[in-house]
Coordinates of N, CA and C in Angstrom, one line a residue:
X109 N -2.6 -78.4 116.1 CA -1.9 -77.2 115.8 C -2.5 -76.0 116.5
X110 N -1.9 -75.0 116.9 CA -2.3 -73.4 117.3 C -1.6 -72.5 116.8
X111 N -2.3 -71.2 116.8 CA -1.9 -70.3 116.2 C -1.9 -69.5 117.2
X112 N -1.1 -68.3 117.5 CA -0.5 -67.4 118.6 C -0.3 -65.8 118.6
X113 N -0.7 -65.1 119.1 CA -0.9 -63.7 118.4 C -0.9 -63.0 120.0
X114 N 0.4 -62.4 120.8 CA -0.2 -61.3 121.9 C -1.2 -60.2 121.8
X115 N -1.1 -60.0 120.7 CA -1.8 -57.9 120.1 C -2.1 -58.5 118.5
X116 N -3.1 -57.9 118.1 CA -4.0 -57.7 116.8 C -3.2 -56.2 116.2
X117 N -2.8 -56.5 115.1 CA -2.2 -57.6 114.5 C -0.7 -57.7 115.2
X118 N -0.1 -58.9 115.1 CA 1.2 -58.9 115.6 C 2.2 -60.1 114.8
X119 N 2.7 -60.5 115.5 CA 4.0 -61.7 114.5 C 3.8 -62.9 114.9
X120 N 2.5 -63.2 114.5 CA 2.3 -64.9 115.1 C 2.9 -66.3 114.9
X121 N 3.0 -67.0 115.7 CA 3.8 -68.4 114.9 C 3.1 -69.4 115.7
X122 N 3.2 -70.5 114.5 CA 2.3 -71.7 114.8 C 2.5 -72.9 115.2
X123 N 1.9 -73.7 116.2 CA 3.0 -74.9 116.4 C 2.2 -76.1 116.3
X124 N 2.7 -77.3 116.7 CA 1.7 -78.2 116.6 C 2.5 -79.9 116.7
X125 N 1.4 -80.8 116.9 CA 2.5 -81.9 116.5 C 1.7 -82.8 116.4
X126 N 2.5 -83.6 115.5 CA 1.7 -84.7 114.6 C 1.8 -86.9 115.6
X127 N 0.3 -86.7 115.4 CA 0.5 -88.1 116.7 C 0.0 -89.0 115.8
X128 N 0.5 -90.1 116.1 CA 0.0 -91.9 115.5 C -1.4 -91.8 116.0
X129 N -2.1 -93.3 115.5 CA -3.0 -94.0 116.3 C -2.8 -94.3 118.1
X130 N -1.7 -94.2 118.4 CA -0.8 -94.7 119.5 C -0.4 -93.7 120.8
X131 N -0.8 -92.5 119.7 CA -0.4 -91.4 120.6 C 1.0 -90.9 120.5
X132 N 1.4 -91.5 119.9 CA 3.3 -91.2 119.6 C 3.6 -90.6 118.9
X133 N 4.3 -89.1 119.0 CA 4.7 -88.2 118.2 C 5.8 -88.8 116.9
X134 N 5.0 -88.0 115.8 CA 5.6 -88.3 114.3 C 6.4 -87.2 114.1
X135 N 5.5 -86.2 114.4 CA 6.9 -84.8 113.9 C 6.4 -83.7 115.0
X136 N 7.0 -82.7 115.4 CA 6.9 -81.2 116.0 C 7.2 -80.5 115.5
X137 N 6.4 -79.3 115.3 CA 6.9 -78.1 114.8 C 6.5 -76.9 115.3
X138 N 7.4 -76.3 115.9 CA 7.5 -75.2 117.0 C 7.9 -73.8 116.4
X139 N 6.5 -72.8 116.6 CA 6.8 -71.3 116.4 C 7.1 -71.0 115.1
X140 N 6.6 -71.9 114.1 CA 6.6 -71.7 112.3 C 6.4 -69.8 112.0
X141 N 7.1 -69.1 112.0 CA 6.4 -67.4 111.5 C 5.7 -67.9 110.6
X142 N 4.3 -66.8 110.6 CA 3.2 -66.7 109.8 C 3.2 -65.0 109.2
X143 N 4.1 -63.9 109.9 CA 4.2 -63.1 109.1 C 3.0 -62.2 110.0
X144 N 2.8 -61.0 110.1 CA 2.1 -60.4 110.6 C 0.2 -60.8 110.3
X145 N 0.1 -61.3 111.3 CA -1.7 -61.4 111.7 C -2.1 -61.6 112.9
X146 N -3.6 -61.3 112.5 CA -4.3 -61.6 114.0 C -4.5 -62.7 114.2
X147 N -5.0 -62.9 115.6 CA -5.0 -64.7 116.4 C -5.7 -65.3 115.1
X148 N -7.1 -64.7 115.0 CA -8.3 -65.0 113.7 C -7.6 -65.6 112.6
X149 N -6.4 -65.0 111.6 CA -6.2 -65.6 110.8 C -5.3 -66.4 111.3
X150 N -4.2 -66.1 112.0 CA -3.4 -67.4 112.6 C -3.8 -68.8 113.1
X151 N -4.9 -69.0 113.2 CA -5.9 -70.0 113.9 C -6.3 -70.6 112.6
X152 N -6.4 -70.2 111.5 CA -6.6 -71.1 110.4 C -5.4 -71.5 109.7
X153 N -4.6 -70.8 109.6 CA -3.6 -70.9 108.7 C -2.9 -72.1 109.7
X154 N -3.0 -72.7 111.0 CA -2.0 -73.5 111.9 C -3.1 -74.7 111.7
X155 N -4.6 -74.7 111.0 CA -5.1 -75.7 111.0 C -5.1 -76.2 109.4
X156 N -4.5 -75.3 108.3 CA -3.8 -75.5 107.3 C -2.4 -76.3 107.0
X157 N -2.0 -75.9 107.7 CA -0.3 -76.2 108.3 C -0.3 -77.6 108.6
X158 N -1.3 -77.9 109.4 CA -1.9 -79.5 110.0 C -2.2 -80.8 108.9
X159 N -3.1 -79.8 108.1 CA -3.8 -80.5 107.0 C -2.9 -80.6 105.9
X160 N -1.6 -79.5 105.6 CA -0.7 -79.8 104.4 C 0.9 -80.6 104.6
X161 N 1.2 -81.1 106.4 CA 1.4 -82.0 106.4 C 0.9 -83.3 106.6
X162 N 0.0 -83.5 107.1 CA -0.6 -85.1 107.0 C -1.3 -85.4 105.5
X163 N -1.6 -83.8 104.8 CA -1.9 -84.7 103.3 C -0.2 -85.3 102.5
X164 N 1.0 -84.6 102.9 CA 2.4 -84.8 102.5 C 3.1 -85.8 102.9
X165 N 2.8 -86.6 103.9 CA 3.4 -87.6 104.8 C 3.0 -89.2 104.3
X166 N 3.8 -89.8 103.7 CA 3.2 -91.5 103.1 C 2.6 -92.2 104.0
X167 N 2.7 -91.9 105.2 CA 2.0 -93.1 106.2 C 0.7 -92.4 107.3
X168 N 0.3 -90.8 106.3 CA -1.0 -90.4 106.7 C -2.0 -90.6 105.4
X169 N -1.6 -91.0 104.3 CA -2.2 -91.0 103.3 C -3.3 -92.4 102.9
X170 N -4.4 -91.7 103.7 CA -5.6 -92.8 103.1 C -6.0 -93.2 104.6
X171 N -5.6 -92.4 105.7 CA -6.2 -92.5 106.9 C -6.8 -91.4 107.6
X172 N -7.6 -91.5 108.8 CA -8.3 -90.6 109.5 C -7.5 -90.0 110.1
X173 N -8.0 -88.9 109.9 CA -6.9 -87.7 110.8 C -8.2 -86.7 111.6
X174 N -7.5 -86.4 112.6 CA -8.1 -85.4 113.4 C -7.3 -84.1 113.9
X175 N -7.9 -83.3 113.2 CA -7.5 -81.8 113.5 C -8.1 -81.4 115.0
X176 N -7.3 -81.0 115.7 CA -7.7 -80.8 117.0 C -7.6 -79.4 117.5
X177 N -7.9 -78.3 117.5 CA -7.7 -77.1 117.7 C -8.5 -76.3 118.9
X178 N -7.7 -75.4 119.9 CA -8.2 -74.7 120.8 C -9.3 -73.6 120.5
X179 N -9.1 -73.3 119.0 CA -10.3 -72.0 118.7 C -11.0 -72.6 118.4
X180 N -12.6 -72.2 119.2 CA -13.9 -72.9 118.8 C -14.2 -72.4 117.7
X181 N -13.4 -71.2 117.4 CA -14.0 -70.1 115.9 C -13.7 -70.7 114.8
X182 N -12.6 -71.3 114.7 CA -11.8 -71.6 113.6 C -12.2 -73.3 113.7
X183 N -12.5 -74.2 114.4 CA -13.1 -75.5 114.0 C -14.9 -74.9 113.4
X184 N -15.4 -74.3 113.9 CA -16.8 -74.5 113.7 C -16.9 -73.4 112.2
X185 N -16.2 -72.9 112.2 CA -15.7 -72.2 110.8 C -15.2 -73.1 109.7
X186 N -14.5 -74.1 109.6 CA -14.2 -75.0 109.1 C -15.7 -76.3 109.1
X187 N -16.5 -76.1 109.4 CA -17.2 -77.4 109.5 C -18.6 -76.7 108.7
X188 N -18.8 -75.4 109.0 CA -19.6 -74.3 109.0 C -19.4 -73.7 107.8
X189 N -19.4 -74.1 106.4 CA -19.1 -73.3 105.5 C -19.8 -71.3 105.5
X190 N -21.4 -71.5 106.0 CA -21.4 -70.5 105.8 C -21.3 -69.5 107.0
X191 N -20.8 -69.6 108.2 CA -19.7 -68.9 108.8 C -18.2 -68.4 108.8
X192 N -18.0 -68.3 107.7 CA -16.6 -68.4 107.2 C -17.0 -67.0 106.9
X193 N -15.5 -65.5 107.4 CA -15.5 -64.6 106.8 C -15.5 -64.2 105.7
X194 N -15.4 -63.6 104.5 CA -15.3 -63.3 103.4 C -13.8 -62.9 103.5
X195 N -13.0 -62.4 104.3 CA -11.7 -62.0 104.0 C -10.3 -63.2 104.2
X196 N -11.4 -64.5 105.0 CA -10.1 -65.8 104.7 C -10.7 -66.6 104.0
X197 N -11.8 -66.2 103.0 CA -12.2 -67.4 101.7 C -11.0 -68.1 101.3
X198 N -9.9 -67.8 100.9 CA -8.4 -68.5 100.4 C -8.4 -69.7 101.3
X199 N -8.0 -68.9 102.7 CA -7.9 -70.2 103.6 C -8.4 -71.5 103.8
X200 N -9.9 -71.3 103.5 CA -10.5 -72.3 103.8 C -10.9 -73.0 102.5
X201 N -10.7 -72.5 101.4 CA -10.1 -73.0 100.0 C -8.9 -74.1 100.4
X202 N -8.0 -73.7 100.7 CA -6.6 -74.4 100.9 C -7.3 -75.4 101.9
X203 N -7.6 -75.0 103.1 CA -7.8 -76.5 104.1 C -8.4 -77.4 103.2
X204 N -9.6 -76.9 102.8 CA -10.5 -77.8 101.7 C -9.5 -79.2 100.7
X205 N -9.2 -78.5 100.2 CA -7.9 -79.3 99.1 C -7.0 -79.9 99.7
X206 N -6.2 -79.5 101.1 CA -5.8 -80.4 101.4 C -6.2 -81.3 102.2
X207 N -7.4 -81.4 102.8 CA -7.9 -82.5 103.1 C -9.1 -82.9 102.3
X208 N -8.7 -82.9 101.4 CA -9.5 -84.1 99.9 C -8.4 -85.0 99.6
X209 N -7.2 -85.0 99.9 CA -6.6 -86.1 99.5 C -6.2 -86.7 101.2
X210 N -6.7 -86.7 101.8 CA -6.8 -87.2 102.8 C -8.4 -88.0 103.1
X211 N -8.2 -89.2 103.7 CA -9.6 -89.8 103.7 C -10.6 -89.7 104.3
X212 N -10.5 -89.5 105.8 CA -11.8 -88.5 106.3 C -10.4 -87.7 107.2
X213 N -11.3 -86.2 107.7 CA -10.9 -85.2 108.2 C -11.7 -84.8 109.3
X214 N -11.8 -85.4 110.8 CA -12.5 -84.9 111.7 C -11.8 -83.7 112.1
X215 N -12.4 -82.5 112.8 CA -12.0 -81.5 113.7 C -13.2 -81.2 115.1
X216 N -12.1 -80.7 115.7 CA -12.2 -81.2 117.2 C -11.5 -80.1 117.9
X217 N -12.8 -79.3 119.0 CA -12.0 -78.4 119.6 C -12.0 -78.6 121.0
X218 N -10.6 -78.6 121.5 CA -9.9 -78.8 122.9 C -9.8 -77.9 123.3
X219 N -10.4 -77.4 124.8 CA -9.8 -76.5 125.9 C -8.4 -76.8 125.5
X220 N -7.6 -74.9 126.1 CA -6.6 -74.7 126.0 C -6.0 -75.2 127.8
X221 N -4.9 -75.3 127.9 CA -4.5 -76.1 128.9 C -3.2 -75.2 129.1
X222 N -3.3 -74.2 129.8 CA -2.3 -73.1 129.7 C -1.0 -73.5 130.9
X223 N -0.3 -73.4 130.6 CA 1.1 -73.8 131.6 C 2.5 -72.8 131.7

């Protein structure tokens, strides 16, 4: 998933897409609005988005998933409980919970590959 923001704050939308063991896309979802934020919160909320469909999906449930995201802020923030700002505590509430019903939850941050 990523999250997308030209100017702080602005109208970000999130995209992302969901792959097998195999590499084979399950679903896409392109430029979801998130509603006025910065890259900062948009970068969690698209690795929320990640985690509340693969906890929703019958044939991710009870397998490893890997969150894969371009912000080093937003994975090491998520792994890093006490790096977490005080103003997206919610957020990382919600990631939390949805991947508890998921069986393990690696994250994993990828260079952006701009085109």
């Amino acid at each position: 998933m990523d999250g997308s923001s030209t100017r702080k704050p602005s109208d970000p939308g999130i995209d992302g897409v969901l792959r097998d063991h195999k590499g084979i896309v399950q679903c896409m979802n392109r430029s979801i609005p998130v509603g006025i934020k910065d890259s900062n919160e948009a970068e969690p909320i698209a690795v929320i988005k990640a985690l509340e469909l693969s906890s929703t999906r019958e044939e991710c449930i009870g397998k490893r998933i890997i969150i894969e995201s371009d912000s080093s802020n937003v994975i090491n923030r998520i792994i890093k409980e006490y790096n977490r700002p005080w103003k997206f505590h919610v957020l990382f509430i919600l990631a939390s919970r949805f991947s508890s019903g998921l069986r393990l939850v690696k994250y994993s941050h990828i260079y952006f590959k701009g085109g």
